[in-house]
CSV table of C-alpha atoms in Angstrom, one decimal:
chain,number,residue,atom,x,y,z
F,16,UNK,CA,-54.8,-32.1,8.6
F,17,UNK,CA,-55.2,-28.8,10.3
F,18,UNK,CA,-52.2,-28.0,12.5
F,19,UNK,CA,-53.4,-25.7,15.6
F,20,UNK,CA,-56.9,-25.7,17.7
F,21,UNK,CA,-58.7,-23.1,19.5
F,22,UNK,CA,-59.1,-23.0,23.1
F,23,UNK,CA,-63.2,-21.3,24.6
F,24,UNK,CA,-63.5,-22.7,28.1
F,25,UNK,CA,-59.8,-23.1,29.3
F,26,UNK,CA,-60.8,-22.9,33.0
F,27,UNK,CA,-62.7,-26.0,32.6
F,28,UNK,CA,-59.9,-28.4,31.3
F,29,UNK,CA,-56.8,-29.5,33.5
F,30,UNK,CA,-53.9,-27.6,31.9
F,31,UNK,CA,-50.9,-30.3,32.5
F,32,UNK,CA,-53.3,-33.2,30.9
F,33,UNK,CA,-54.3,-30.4,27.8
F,34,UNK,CA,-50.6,-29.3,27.1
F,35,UNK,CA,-49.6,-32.7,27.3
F,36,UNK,CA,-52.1,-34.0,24.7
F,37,UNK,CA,-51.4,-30.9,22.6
F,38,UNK,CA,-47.7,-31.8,22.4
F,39,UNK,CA,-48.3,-35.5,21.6
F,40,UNK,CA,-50.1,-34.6,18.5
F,41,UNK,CA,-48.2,-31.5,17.3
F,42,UNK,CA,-50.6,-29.3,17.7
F,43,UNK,CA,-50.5,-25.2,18.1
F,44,UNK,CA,-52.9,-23.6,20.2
F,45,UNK,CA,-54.0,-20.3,18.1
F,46,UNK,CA,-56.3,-18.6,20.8
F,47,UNK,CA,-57.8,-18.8,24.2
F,48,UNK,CA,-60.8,-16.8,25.5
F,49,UNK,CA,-59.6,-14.1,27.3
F,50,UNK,CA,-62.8,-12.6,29.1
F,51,UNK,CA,-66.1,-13.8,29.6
F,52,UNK,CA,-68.0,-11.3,28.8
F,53,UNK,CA,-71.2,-12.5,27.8
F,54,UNK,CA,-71.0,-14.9,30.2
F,55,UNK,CA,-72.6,-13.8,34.0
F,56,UNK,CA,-69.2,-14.9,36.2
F,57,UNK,CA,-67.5,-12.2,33.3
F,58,UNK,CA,-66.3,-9.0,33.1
F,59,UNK,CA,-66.9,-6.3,30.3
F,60,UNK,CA,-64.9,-3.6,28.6
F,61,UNK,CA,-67.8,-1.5,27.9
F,62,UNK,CA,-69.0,-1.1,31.6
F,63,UNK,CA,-66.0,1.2,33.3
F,64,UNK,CA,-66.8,0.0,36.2
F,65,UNK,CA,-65.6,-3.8,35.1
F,66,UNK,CA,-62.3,-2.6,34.9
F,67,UNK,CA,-60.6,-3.9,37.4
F,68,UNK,CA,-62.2,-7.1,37.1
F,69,UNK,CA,-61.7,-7.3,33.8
F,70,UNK,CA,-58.2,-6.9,33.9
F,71,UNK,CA,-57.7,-9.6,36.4
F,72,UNK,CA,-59.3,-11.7,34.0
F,73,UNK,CA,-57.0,-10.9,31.9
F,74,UNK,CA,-54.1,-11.2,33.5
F,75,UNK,CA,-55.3,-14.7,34.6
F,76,UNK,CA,-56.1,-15.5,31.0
F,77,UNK,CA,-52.3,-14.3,29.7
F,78,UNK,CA,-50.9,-17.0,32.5
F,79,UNK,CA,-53.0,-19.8,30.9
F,80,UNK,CA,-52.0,-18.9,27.4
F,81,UNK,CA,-48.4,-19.2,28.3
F,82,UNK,CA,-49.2,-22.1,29.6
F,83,UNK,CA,-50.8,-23.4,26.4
F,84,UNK,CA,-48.0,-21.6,24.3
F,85,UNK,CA,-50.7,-19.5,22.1
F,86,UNK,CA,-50.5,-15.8,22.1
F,87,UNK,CA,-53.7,-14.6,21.2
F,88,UNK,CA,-57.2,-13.7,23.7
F,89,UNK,CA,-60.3,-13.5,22.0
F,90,UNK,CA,-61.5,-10.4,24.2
F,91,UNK,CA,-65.5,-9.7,24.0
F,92,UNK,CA,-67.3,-6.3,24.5
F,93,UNK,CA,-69.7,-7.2,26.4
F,94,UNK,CA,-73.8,-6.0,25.9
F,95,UNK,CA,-75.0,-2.8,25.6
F,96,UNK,CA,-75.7,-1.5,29.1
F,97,UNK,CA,-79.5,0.6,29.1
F,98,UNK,CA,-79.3,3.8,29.4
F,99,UNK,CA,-75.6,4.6,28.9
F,100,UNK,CA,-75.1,6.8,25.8
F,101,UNK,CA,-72.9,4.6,22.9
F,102,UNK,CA,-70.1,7.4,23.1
F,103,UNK,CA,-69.5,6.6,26.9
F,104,UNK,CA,-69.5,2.2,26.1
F,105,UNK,CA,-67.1,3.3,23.3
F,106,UNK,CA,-64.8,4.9,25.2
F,107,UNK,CA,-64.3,2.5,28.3
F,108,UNK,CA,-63.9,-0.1,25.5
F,109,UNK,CA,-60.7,1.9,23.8
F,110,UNK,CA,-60.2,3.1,27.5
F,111,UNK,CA,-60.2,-0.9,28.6
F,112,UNK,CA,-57.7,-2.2,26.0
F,113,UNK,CA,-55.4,0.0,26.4
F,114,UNK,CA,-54.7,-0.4,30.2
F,115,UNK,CA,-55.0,-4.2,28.8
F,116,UNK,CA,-52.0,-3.4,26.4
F,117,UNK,CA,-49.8,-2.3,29.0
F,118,UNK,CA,-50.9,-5.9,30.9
F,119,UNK,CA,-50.1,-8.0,27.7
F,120,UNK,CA,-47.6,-6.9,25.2
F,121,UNK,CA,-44.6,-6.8,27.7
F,122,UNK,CA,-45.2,-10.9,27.0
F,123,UNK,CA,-46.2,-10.8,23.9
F,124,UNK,CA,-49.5,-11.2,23.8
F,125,UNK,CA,-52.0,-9.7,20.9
F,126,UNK,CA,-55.7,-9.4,22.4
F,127,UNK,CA,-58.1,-10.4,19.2
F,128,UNK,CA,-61.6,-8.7,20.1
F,129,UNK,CA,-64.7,-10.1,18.2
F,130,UNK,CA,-67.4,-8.3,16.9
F,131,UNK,CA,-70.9,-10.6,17.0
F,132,UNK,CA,-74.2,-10.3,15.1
F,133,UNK,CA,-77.1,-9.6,17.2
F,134,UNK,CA,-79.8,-10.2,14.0
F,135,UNK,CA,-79.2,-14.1,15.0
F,136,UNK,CA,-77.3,-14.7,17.9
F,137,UNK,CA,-75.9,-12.4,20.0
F,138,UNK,CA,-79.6,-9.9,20.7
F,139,UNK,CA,-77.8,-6.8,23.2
F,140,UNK,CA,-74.5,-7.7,22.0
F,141,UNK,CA,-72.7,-3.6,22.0
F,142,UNK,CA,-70.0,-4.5,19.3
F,143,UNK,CA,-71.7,-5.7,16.3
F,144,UNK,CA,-70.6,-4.0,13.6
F,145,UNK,CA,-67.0,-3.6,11.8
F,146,UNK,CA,-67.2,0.2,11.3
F,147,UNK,CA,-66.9,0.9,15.5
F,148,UNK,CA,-64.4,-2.1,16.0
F,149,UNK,CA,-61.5,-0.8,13.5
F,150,UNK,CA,-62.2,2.8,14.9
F,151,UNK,CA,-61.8,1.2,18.0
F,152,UNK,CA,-58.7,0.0,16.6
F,153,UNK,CA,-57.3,3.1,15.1
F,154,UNK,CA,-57.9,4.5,18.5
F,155,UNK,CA,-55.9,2.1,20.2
F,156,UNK,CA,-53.3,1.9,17.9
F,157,UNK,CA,-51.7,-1.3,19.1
F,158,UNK,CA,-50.1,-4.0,17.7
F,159,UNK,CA,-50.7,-6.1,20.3
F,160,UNK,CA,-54.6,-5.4,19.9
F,161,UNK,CA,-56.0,-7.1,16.9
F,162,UNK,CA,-59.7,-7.5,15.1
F,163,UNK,CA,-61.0,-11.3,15.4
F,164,UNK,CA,-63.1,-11.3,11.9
F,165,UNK,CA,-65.8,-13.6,12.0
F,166,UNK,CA,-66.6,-13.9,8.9
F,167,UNK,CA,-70.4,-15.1,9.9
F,168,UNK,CA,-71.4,-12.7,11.8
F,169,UNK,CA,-69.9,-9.8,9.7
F,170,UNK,CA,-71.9,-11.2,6.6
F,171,UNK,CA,-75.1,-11.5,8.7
F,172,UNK,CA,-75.0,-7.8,9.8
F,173,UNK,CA,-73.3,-6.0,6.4
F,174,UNK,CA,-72.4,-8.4,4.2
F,175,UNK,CA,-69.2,-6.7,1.8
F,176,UNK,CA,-67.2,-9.0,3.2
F,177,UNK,CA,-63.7,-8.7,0.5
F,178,UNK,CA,-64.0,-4.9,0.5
F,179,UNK,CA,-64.1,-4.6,4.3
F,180,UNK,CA,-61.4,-7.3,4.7
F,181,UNK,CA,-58.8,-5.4,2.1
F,182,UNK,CA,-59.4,-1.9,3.9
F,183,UNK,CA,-59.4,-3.1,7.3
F,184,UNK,CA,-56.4,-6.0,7.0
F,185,UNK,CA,-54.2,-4.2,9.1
F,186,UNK,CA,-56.0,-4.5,11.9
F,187,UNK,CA,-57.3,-7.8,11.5
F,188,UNK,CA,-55.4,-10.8,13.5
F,189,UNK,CA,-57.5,-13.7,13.5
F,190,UNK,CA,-60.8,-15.1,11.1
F,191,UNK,CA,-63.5,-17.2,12.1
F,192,UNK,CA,-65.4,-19.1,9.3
F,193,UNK,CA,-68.7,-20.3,9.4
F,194,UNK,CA,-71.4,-20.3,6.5
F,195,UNK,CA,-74.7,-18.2,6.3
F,196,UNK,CA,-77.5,-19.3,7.6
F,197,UNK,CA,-76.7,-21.7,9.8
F,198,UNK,CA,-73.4,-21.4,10.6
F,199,UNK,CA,-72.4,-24.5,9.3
F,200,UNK,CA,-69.1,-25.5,6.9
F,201,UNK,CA,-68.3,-23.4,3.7
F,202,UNK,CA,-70.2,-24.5,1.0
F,203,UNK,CA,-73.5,-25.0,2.9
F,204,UNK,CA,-74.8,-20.9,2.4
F,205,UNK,CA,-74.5,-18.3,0.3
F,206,UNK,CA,-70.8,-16.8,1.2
F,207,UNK,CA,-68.4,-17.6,-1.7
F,208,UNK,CA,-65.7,-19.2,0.6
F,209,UNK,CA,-63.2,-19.3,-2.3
F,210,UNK,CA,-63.4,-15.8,-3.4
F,211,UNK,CA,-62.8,-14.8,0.5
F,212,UNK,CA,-59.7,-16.9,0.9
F,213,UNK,CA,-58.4,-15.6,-2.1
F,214,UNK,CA,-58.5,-12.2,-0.9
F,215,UNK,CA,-57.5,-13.1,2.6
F,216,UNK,CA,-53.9,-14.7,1.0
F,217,UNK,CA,-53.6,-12.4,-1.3
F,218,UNK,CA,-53.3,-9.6,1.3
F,219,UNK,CA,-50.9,-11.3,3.2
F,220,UNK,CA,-52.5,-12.6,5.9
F,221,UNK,CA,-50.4,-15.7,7.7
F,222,UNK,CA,-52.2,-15.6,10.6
F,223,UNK,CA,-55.2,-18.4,12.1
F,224,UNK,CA,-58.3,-18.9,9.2
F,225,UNK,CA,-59.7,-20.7,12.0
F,226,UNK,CA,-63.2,-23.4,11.5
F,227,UNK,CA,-65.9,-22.0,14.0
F,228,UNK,CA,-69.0,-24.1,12.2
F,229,UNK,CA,-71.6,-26.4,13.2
F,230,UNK,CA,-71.0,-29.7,10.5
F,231,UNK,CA,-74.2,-30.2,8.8
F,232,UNK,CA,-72.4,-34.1,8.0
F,233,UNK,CA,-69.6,-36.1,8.8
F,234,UNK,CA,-67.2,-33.7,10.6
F,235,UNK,CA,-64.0,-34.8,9.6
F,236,UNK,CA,-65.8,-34.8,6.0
F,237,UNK,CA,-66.1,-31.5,6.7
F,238,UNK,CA,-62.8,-30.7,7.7
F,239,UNK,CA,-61.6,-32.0,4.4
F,240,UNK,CA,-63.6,-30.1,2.4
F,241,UNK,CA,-62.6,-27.0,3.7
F,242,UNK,CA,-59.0,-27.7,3.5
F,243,UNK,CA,-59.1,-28.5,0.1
F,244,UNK,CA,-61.3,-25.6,-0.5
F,245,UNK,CA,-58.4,-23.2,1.0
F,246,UNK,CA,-55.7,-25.0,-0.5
F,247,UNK,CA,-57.0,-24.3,-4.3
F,248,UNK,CA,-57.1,-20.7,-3.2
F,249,UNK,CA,-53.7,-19.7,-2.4
């Protein structure tokens, strides 16, 4: 079976009863959700004026994943903000992680931030192409700040998926997987799942392939599938 889980709305779930269950079936936590940014209650990195609170989310977030023993927020952009140039949103965003470095990687923490399609699912989202998140990357120039690549919502808004993953893997700490359209399991769309593993091993990457898909059948069918499906490629 798989080994770890992912964690979205920690703040929900009691953490004592969670870390408890988590242990009981060997389990590794690979990620929590560090800030809510597309959520109301949230705070942004592209608004400078959500810094402060979005560091407190942070911070609050880094406690719970010590608490989960995972090392790794999924951090969000937030949307575009009207009638603030790009260049300004860019910068509190580079300006935003790195005063969340200097929060996190004392503890050892790697903040994963996720670029989203806004064809589909995500209309306003600012970050939503890979270009601007690995120069946002490069200007950061952190280890402890990382790519999530979702491999569904980079194929809805470029496509190029092997090509972008072998230039970029250095900055990359984290995959999503999901088939296009739907976002269902691998196998269900048009992405060649097996030629993308292949290239993600290949390079090196240990890190979380994590399953972020909606089953179009049995889920634990599912599951299985795509398991198998990784297996044969590395």
């Amino acid at each position: 079976g798989f080994h770890a889980f992912e964690f979205g709305n920690w703040r929900a779930a009691d953490p004592v009863a969670t870390t408890a269950l988590k242990n009981k079936l060997g389990l590794e936590c690979a990620c929590i959700v560090g800030n809510r940014a597309v959520d109301p209650k949230g705070m942004t990195l592209v608004d400078p004026r959500d810094r402060e609170g979005f560091l407190t989310e942070i911070k609050a977030s880094m406690e719970a994943a010590k608490r989960f023993e995972t090392t790794r927020l999924v951090t969000l952009s937030g949307n575009e903000i009207p009638g603030m140039p790009r260049e300004a949103q860019h910068r509190s965003i580079v300006e935003g992680l790195k005063a969340a470095h200097d929060v996190v990687a004392p503890h050892g923490i790697t903040l994963i931030l996720e670029p989203l399609n806004t064809l589909v699912n995500h209309a306003g989202y600012y970050l939503n192409y890979t270009r601007e998140a690995f120069e946002i990357m490069r200007e950061v120039a952190s280890p402890n700040v990382k790519i999530l690549f979702d491999i569904y919502h980079v194929q809805i808004m470029e496509g190029n998926l092997i090509d972008t993953i072998r230039k970029n893997i250095a900055h990359i700490g984290h995959f999503h997987v999901g088939d296009v359209p739907g976002r269902n399991e691998p196998g269900t769309g048009e992405i060649n799942y097996g030629n993308v593993f292949k290239a993600i091993h290949q390079l090196g990457f240990r890190n979380f392939v994590a399953m972020e898909y909606r089953p179009s059948k049995d889920p634990m069918a599912t599951l299985a599938e795509v398991r198998a499906l990784y297996q044969a490629c590395v």
